[in-house]
Structures are given as structure tokens and as C-alpha cells.
Short mmCIF file of C-alpha atoms in Angstrom, two decimals:
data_model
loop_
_atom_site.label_atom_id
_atom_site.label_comp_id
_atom_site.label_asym_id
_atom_site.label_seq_id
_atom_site.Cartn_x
_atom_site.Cartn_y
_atom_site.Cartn_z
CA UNK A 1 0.00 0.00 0.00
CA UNK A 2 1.18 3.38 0.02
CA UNK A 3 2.61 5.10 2.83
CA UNK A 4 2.45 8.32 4.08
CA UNK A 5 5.27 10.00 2.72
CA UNK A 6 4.03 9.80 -0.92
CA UNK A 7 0.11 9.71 -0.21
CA UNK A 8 -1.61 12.90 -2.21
CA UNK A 9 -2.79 14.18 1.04
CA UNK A 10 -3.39 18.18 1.60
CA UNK A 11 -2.47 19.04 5.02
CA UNK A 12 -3.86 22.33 6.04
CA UNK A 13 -1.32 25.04 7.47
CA UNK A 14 -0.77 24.39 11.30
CA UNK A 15 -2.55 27.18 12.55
CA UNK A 16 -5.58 25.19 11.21
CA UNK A 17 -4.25 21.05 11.76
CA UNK A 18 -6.72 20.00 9.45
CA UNK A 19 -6.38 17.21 6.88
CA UNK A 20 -8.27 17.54 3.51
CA UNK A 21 -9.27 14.68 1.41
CA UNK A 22 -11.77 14.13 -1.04
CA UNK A 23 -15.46 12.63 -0.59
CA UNK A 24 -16.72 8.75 -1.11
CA UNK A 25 -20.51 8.22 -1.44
CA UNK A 26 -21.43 4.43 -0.76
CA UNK A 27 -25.00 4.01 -2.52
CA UNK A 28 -26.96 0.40 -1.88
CA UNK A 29 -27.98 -0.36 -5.62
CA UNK A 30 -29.24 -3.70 -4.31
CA UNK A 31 -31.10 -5.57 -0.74
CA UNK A 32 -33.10 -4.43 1.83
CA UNK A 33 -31.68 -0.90 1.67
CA UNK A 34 -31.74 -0.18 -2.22
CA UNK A 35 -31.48 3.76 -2.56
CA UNK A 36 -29.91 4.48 0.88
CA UNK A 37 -26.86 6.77 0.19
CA UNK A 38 -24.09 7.78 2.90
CA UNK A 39 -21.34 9.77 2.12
CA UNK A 40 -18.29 8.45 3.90
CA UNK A 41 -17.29 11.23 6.73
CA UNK A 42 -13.45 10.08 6.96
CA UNK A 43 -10.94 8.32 6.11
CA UNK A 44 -12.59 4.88 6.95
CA UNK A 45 -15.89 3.86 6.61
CA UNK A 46 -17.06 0.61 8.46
CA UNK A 47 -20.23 -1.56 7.04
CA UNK A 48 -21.79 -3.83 8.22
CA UNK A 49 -25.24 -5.14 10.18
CA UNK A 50 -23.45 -3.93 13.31
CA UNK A 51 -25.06 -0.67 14.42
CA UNK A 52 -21.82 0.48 15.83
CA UNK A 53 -21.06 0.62 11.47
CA UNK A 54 -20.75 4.34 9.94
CA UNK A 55 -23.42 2.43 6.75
CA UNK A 56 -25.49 0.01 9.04
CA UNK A 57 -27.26 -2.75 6.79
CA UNK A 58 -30.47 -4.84 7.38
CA UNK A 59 -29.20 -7.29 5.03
CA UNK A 60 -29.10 -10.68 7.08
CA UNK A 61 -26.57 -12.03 4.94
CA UNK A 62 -24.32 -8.99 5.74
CA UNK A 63 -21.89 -9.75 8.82
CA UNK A 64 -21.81 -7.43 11.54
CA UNK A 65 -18.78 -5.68 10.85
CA UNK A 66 -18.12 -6.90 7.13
CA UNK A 67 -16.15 -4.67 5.09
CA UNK A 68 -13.71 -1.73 5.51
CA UNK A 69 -13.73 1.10 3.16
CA UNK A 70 -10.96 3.70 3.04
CA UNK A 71 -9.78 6.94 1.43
CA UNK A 72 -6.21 7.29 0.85
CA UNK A 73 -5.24 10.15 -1.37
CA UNK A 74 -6.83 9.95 -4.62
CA UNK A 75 -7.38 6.06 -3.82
CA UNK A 76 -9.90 3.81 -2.67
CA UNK A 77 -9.25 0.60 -0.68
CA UNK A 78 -11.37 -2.14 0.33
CA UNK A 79 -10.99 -4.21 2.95
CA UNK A 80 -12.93 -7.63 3.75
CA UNK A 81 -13.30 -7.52 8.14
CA UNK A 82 -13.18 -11.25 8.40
CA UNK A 83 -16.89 -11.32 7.12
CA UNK A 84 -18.81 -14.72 6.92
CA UNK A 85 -19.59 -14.30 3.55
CA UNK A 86 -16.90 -12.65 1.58
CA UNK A 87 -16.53 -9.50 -0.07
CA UNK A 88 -16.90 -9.08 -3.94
CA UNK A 89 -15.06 -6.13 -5.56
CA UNK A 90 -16.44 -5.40 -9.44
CA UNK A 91 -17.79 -9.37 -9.10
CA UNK A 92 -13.81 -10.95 -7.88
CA UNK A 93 -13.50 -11.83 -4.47
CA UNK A 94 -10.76 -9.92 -2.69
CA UNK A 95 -9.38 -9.96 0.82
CA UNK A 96 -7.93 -6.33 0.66
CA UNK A 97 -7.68 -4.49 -2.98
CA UNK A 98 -7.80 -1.12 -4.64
CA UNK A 99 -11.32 -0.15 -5.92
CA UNK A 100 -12.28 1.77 -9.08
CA UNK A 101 -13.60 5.49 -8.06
CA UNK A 102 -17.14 3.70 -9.57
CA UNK A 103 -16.68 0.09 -8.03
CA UNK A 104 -19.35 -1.94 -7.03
CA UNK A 105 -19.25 -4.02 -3.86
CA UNK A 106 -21.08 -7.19 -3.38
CA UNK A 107 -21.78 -8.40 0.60
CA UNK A 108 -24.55 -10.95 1.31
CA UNK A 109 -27.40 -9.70 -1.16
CA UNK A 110 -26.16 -6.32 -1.17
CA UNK A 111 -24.64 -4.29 -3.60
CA UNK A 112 -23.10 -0.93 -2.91
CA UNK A 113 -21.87 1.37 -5.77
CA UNK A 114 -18.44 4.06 -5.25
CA UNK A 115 -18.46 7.57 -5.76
CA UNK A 116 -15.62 9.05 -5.93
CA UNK A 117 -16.67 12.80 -5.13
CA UNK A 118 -15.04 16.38 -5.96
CA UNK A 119 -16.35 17.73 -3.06
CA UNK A 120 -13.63 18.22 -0.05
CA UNK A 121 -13.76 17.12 3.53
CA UNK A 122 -11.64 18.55 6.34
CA UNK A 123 -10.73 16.39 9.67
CA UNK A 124 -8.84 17.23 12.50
CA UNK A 125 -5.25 16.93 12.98
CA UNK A 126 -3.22 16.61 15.57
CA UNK A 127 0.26 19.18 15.85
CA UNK A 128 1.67 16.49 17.81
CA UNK A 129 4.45 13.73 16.79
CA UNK A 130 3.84 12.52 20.30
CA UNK A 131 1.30 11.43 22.84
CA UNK A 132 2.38 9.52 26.09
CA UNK A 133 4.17 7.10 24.75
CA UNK A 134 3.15 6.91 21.38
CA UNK A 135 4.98 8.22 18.46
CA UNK A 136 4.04 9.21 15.19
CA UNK A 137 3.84 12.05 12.62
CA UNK A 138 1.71 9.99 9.72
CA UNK A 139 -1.32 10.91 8.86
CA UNK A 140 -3.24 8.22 10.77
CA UNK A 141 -1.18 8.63 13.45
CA UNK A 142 -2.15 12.27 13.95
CA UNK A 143 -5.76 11.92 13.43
CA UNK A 144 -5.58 9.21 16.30
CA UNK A 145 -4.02 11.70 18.49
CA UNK A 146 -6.36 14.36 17.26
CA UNK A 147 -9.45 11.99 18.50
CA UNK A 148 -7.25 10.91 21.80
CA UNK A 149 -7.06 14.75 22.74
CA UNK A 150 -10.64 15.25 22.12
CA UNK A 151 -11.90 12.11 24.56
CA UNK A 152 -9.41 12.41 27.00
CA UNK A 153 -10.69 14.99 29.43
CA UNK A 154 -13.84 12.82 29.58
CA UNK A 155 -15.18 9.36 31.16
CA UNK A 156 -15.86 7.61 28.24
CA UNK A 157 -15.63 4.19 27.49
CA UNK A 158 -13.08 3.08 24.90
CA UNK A 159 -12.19 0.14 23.39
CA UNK A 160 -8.62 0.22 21.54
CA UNK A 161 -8.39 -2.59 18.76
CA UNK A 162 -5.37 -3.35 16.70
CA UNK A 163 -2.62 -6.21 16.29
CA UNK A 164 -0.30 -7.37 18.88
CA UNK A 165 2.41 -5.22 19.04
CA UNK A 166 0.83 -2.13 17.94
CA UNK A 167 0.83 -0.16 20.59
CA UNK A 168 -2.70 -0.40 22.69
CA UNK A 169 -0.95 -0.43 26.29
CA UNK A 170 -0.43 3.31 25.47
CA UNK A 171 -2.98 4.51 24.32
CA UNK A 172 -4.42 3.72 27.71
CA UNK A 173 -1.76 5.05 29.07
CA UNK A 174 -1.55 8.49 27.08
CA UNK A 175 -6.09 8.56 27.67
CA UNK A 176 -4.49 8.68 31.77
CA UNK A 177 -2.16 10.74 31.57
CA UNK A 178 -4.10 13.61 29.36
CA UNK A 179 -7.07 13.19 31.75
CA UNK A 180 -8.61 14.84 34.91
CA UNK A 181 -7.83 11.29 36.17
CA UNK A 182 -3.91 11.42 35.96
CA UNK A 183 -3.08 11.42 39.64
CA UNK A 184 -5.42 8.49 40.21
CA UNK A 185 -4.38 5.00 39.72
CA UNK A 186 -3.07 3.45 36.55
CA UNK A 187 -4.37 -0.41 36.79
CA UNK A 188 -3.62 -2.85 34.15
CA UNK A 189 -5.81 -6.06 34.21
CA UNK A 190 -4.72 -8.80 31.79
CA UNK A 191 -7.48 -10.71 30.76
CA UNK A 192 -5.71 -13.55 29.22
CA UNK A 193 -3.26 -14.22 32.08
CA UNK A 194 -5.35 -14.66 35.22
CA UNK A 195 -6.40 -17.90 35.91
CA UNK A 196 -9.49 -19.47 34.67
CA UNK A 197 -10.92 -20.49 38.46
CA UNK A 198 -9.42 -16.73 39.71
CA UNK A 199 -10.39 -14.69 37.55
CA UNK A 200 -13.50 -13.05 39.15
CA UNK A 201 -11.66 -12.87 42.26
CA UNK A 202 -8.80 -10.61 40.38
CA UNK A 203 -11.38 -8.55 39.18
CA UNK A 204 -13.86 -7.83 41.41
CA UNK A 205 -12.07 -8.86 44.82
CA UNK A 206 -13.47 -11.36 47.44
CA UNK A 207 -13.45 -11.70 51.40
CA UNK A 208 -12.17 -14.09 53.72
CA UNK A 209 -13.12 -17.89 53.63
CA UNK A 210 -14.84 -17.23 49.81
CA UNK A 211 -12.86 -19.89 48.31
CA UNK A 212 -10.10 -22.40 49.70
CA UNK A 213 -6.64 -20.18 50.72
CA UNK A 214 -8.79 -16.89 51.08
CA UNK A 215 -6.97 -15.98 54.11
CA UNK A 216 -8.58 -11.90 54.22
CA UNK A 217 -10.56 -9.55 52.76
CA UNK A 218 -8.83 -8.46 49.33
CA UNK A 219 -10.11 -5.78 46.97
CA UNK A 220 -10.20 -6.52 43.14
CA UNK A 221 -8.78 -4.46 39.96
CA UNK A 222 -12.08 -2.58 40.14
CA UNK A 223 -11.18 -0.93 43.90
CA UNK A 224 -7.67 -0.20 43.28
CA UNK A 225 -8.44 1.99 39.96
CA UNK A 226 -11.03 3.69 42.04
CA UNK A 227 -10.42 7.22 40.88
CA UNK A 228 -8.39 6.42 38.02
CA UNK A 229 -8.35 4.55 34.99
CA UNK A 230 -8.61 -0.06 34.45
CA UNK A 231 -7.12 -0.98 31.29
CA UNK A 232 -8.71 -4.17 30.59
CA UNK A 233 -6.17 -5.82 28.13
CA UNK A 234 -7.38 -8.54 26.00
CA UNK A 235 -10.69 -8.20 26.97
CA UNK A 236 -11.88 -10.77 24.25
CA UNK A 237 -10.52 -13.42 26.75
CA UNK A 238 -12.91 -13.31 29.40
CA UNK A 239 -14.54 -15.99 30.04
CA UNK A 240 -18.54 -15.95 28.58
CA UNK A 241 -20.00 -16.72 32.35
CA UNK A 242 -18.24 -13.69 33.68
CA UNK A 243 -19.10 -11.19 30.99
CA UNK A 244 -22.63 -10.65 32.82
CA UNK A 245 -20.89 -9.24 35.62
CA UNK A 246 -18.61 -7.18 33.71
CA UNK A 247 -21.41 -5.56 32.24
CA UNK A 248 -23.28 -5.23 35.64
CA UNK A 249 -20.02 -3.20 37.13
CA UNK A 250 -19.64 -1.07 33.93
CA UNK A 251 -23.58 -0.06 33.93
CA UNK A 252 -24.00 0.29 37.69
CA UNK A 253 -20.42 1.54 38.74
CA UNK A 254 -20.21 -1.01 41.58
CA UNK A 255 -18.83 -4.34 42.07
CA UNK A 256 -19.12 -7.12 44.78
CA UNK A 257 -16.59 -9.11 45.88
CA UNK A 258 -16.57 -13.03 45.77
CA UNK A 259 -18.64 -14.64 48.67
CA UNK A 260 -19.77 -10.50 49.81
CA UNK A 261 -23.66 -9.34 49.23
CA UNK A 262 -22.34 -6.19 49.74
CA UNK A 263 -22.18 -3.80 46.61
CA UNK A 264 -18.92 -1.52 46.51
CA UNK A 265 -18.82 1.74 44.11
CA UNK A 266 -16.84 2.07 42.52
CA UNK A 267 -15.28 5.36 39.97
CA UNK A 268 -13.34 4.47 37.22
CA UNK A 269 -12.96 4.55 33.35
CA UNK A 270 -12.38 2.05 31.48
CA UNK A 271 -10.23 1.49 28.41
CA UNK A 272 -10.55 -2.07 26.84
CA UNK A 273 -8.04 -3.46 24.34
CA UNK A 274 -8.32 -6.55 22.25
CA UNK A 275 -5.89 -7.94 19.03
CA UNK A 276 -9.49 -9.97 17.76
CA UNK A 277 -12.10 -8.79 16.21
CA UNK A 278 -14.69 -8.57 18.92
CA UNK A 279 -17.68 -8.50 16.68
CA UNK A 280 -16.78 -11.58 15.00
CA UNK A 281 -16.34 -13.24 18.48
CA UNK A 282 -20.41 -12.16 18.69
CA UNK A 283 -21.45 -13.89 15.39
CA UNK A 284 -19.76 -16.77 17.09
CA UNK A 285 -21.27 -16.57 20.45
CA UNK A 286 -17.86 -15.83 22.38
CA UNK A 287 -18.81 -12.46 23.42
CA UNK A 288 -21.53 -10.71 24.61
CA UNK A 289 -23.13 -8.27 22.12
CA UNK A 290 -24.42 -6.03 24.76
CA UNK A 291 -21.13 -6.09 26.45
CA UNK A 292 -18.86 -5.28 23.39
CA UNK A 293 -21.46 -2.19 22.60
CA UNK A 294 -21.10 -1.00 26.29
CA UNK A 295 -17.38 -1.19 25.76
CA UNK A 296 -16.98 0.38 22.65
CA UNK A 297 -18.56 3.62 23.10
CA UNK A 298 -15.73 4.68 21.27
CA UNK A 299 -13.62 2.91 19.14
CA UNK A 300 -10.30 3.68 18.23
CA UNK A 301 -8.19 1.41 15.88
CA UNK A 302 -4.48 0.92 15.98
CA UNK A 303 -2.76 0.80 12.71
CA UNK A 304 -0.50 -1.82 12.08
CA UNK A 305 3.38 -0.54 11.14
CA UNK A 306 2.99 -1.66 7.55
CA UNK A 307 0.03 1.25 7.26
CA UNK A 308 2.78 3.87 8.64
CA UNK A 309 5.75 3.16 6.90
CA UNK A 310 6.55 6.66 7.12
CA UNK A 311 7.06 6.34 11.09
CA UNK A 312 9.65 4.03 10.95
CA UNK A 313 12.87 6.11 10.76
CA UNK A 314 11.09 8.40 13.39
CA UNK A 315 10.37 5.32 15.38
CA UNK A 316 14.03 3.92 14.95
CA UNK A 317 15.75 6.78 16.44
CA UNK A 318 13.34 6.78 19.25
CA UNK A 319 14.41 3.30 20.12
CA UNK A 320 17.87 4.03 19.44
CA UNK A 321 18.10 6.82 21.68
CA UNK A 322 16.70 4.77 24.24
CA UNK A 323 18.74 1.63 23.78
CA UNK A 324 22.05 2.60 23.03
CA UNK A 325 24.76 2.97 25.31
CA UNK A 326 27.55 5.57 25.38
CA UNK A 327 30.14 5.11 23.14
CA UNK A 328 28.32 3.28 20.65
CA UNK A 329 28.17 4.25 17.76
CA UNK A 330 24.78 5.76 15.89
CA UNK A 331 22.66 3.27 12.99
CA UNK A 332 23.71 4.02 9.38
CA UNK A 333 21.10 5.80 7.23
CA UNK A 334 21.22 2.94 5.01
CA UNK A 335 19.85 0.51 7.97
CA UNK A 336 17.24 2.92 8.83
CA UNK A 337 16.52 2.55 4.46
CA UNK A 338 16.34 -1.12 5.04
CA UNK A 339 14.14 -1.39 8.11
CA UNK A 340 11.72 1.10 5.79
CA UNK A 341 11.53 -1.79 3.30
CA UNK A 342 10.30 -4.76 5.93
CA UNK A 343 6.75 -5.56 6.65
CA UNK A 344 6.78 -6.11 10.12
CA UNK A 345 3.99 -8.54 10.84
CA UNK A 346 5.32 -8.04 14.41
CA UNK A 347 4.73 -4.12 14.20
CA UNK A 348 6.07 -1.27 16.90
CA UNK A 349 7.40 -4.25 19.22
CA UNK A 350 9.13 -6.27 16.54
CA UNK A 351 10.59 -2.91 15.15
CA UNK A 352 11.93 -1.96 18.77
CA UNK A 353 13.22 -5.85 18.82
CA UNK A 354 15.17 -5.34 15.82
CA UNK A 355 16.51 -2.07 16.87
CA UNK A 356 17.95 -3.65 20.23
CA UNK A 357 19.64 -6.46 18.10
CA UNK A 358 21.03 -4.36 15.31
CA UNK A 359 22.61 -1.62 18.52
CA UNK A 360 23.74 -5.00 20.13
CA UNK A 361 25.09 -6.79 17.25
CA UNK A 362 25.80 -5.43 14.58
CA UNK A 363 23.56 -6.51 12.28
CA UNK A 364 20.19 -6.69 10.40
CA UNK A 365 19.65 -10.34 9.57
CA UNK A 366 16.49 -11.68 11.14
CA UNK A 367 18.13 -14.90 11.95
CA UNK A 368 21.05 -14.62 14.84
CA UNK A 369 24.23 -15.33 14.88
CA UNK A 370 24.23 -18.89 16.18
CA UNK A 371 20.71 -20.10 15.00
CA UNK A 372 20.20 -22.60 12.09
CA UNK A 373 19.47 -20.57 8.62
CA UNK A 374 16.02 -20.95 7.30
CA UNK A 375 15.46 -23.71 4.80
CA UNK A 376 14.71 -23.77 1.38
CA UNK A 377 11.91 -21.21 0.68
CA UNK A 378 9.84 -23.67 -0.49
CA UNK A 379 9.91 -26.84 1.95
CA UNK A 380 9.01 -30.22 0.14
CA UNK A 381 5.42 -31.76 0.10
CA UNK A 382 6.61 -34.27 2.78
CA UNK A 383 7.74 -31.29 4.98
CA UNK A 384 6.15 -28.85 6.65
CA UNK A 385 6.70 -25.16 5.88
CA UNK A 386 8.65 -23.19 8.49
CA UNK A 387 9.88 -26.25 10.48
CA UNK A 388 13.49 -25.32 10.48
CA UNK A 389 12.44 -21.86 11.74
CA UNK A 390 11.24 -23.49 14.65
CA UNK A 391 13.92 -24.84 16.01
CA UNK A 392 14.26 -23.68 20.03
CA UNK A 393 17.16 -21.98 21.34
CA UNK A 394 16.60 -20.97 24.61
CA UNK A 395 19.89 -18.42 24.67
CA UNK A 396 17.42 -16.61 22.18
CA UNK A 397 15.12 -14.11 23.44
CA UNK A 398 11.22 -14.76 22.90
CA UNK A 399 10.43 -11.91 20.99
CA UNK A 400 13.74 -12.17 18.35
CA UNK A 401 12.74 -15.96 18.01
CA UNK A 402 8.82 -14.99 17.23
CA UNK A 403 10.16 -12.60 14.85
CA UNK A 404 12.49 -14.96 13.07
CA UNK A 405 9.50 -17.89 12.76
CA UNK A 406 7.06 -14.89 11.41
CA UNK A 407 9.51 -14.25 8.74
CA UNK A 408 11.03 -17.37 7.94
CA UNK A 409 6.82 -17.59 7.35
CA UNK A 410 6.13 -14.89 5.48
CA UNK A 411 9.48 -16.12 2.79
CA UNK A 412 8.06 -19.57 2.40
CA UNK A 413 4.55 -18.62 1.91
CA UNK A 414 5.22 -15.72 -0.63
CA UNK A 415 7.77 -18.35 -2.51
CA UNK A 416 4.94 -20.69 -3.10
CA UNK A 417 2.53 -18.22 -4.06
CA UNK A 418 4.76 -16.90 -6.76
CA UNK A 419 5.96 -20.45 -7.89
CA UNK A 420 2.10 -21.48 -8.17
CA UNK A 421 1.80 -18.65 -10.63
CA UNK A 422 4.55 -19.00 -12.35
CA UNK A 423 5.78 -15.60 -11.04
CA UNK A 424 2.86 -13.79 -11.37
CA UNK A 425 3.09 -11.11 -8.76
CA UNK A 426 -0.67 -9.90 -9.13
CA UNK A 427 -1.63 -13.62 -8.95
CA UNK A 428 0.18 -14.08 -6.10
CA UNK A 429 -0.90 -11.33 -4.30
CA UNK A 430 -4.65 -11.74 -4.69
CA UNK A 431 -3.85 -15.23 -3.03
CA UNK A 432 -2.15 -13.14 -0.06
CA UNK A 433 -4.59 -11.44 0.29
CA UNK A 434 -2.01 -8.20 -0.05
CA UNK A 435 -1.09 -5.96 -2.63
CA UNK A 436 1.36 -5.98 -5.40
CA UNK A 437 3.76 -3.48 -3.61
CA UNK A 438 3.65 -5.57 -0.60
CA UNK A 439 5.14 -8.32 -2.66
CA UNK A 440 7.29 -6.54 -4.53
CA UNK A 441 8.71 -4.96 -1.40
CA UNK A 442 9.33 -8.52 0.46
CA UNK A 443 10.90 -9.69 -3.01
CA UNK A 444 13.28 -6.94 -2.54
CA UNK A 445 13.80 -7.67 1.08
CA UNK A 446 14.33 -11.42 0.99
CA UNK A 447 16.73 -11.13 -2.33
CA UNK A 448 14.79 -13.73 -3.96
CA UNK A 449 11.57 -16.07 -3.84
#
């Protein structure tokens, strides 16, 4: 895709921080809603049946939260959410493609028709290349900080959504910090890494003799953010019989402890985080549709790195500064030229993992010194792709090994895309599910495929 520093953007003066991009109508030319027209008031436009959707559909056939449409530059992309159904662009299914200004898009029985319009709309920018702890000075990242500023001074609910790595940690931190809240408590609850049978307990607190080695009273995450902010992280983890009570503390602002009858009240905001897609965890019965709409009151999404390409060399020297120690010496230009050129399925954290190792080092290879190379780029039927990547070493720190396997990944499946079309990089990249530049770009990276 493109990134930032070549998008056709206008960027207003920064007296004004406004960003101006042109128009997209969506009209339904087919189903339920034939003749409904929306004109697209951003950059992204979410459809779906979902009514938290910017074009909400009656179409049964339609997932919730279906298909993503956004405006970059003079461009139009299409992305399919993970719907049940697929996504037709001009009548060829596509995962994530360019679109025609006059496209049609096929979902369920729907069709929807693209406008591409001449008409200008302006959206708030932020002045900021920082916020807390995040970093940017790309587009998206500034109209994320724009929206942080504006909710920040207030209660509301937010759910952050975006891939692991991306960043969502601080943008519950930055919401805390930038709020009346700040000198209240910071809690972090990890929904994935309390224990099944504890859970409720590390929540919502219990008293003495609840449950077997319940030696005293002991408040939960909900009484030690009182006055502050609870960052639930991975909230799509929580187990279905507890997400009642979630709900019941968020709509009530009071909790009771395991084996109490006695309600507590509690005064906190809550910021939720989750790397799924929590509406497709409702069309599956995982997760509470009344819960995920009381959680995401507002929703803000995270872009993965490979959407901000242009934030890498900022994002480099960040680290760098950080990480390296007097004496050594500063990263070439030409490494920062090379990290610009990855994809970074691991995103901000895999960046900042790569940064440590090439300070440390010396080097950018994604396989260290003193690991087995990666095999053959495309492993034999008998074999299974990416074994040799897998090889343990426990000298090896998690994150460097994860990023090794996810590339040593990304090689062999792009090699067998290509060699099942005969080379064909448009072929291969509507079987990706990416875009041609995204191949051509790892082709560059990897030497050869």
C-alpha cells in the first residue's frame, strides 16, 4: 500500500491542523436498503449489520462488521473484516484491494456502488508527533491523536483494537495521563493471564473464607483503579459466564466481591483493548453483544506498522536513543533505508526488537548469529513449511525468536505463491490477500523467492 510519505494528502497550514481529502458516497444499488446513500465522513468507513457501522445494513446475509472502506489520497481501498460471507469487488473476491472510483461491492445480497466525489472534507489533525508514549507524525497517526485529545478529558468508554504489538498499552496510558484522572491510579488487568478459576476474584475482589486459601478480605482491579483509569487488556478473553458481571459493574459503577452481598462503588474509566475482532467473536457466540457495545462507546483502531511506513525512521531513532549505550556508535542511514523496506507482521514491538539487536550486534539479519538458517523457501510436500524456523534456542530471546518464525513464514509462503503462478506477482498477491507493492517490497527484502 502506500505510505504516508508519498500519499496525495493536503495538510492544512498548522494554525488550522486539518487534513483535507476528497469525498466517497457508498450508494446500496441492491437488498433491503436499495437507494440508501451515505457519504463516507473520513478516512474509513465501516459496514456492516453492526449498528456500531458508519453504513449500518439490514441485510441478514451482511456480517456485523463486514467490510472496511478507506480513502487514501486519490485512492480507494477495500478491505474484507473477516466477514462470513466474503466481499466481492467489481464481481472478484478480494481480501484487501484497490477499488475503481465507480466500483461496485457485493456483501450478502447487497450491492453498494463508489463515488468518488469532488467535493472536499476537512478532519482534525493533531500538531503532535507525540502522545504519552506513542509516536508518530503519519497521517493516521495524527488523526488518532487528534481523537485521543478530544476524549481524553472525559469518562468515556473506549475500546482500543489493533494487532499485537501495535501499541494499545499506550494509548491507555496516554487517555491517563491527558485526563482529569492522571493522579489516580493506573491499573492494568490482563485478561488472558489470570487464571481461569481466579479470575472473578482478580477482578472484582473477594473476602475471607470465599474460596479455599482466602486468608482476608482483598479488593479486586475494580477498587484499586477507584479514581483512576482499568485498562482491561485482552478483553476478548474473558470468560462468557463472567461477561454478565462485567457488564453489571460497567452499567452500575459497583462491584461485589466473591462470597460479599455487599455492593462496593466504585469510579473508574475504562479502556478495553483486544488484538481480535470482537464483533466476529459475537457472530460466534464468544462475546456478549451487549457487552462489546457498552465497551466500545468509542472505538479507536491501531494501525498496524505496515500502514505507517513513514514512522519508521522516526520510530528507529526513538528506540535508538533509548537503547544505546555511550560510546556506541549511531545506525547508518542505510539501515534505517532497510528497516523502511520490511513488513513487520510483528509491528512497533518487533521494530523496537530489531533495533535492540542491530545496537547490540551489529547486524540486520532476522536470523542470529548462532541459529540454524532458514530452509529452502519452499519446503518439500513431505515437509512442513517453516519447520526449520522453529527450532528452540533458549539463549534466544522470545520476541527475536517470534520474529524470526514470522519471517522465515512470510518467505516460504510468498515463494509458493509466486511459484504457483509461475511468477505472477498480481496472482500471487490476490492469493495473499495483499497488494502488489507488498510483494514486490518482500521480493526486494528477501533477495529472492
Amino acid at each position: 500500500m502506500h505510505d504516508e510519505r508519498t500519499l496525495p494528502f493536503t495538510v492544512a497550514p498548522a494554525t488550522e491542523a486539518k487534513l483535507s481529502i476528497r469525498k466517497v458516497r457508498l450508494e446500496v444499488v441492491r437488498g433491503p436498503d436499495q437507494g440508501l446513500v451515505v457519504d463516507v465522513a473520513g478516512t474509513e468507513a465501516r459496514i456492516g449489520s453492526g449498528k456500531t457501522c458508519d453504513l449500518v445494513l439490514r441485510d441478514p446475509t451482511v456480517s456485523r462488521m463486514h467490510l472496511l472502506v478507506r480513502v487514501e489520497g486519490d485512492a480507494i481501498r477495500v478491505s474484507d473484516a473477516g466477514s462470513r460471507n466474503g466481499t466481492l469487488l467489481d464481481n472478484i473476491r478480494v481480501a484487501d484491494a484497490w477499488a475503481r472510483p465507480d466500483s461496485t461491492i457485493t456483501i450478502g445480497a447487497t450491492t453498494l456502488r463508489l463515488r468518488m466525489s469532488q467535493d472536499m472534507a476537512e478532519l482534525p489533525l493533531s500538531r503532535r508527533d507525540r502522545l504519552g508514549g506513542l509516536i508518530g507524525q503519519s497521517i493516521p497517526m495524527r488523526r488518532i491523536f487528534a481523537l485521543l485529545e478530544r476524549i481524553a478529558p472525559t469518562d468515556t468508554t473506549v475500546l482500543v483494537e489493533g494487532e499485537t504489538g501495535t501499541g494499545k498499552e499506550l494509548v491507555a496510558e496516554a487517555l491517563h495521563d491527558e485526563s482529569p484522572r492522571a493522579k489516580g491510579a493506573f491499573i492494568v488487568f490482563d485478561c488472558s493471564a489470570a487464571s481461569a478459576t481466579l479470575i472473578e476474584s482478580e477482578l472484582f475482589g473477594h473476602v475471607r473464607g470465599s474460596f479455599t486459601g482466602a486468608t482476608g478480605d482483598r479488593p479486586g482491579a475494580f477498587e484499586a483503579a477507584n479514581g483512576g483509569t482499568l485498562f482491561l487488556d485482552e478483553i476478548g478473553e474473558l470468560p462468557l459466564d463472567l461477561q454478565p458481571k462485567l457488564l453489571r459493574a460497567l452499567e452500575n459503577r459497583e462491584v461485589r466481591r466473591v462470597g460479599s452481598n455487599t455492593a462496593h462503588k466504585v469510579d473508574v474509566r475504562i479502556v478495553a483493548a483486544t488484538n481480535r475482532s470482537l464483533v466476529h467473536e459475537v457472530d460466534r457466540g464468544r462475546f456478549r453483544e451487549d457487552l462489546y457495545y457498552r465497551l466500545a462507546v468509542v472505538p479507536v483502531r491501531l494501525p498496524p506498522l505496515r500502514e505507517r511506513l513513514g514512522d519508521v525512521p522516526l520510530l528507529v531513532r526513538h528506540f535508538e536513543e533509548k537503547l544505546r549505550r555511550p560510546g556506541q556508535p549511531e545506525l547508518p542511514e542505510s539501515v534505517v533505508d532497510d528497516f523502511c523496506e520490511r513488513s513487520w507482521p510483528g509491528n512497533v514491538r518487533e521494530l523496537r526488537n530489531a533495533v535492540a539487536r542491530a545496537i547490540s550486534i551489529g547486524t540486520l539479519s532476522a536470523t542470529p548469529p548462532g541459529v540454524a538458517p532458514v530452509a529452502a523457501p519452499v519446503a518439500p510436500p513431505a515437509s512442513r513449511p517453516g519447520d526449520a524456523a522453529l527450532a528452540i534456542d533458549l539463549s534466544e530471546p522470545l520476541f527475536v525468536g517470534r520474529e524470526r518464525v514470522a519471517e522465515a513464514f512470510e518467505r516460504e509462503y510468498l515463494a509458493a505463491a509466486l511459484k504457483q503462478t509461475g511468477g505472477n506477482v498480481s496472482r500471487a498477491a490476490e492469493i495473499a490477500g495483499v497488494n502488489r507493492k507488498f510483494i514486490q517490497r518482500a521480493m526486494k527484502r528477501f533477495g529472492s523467492l
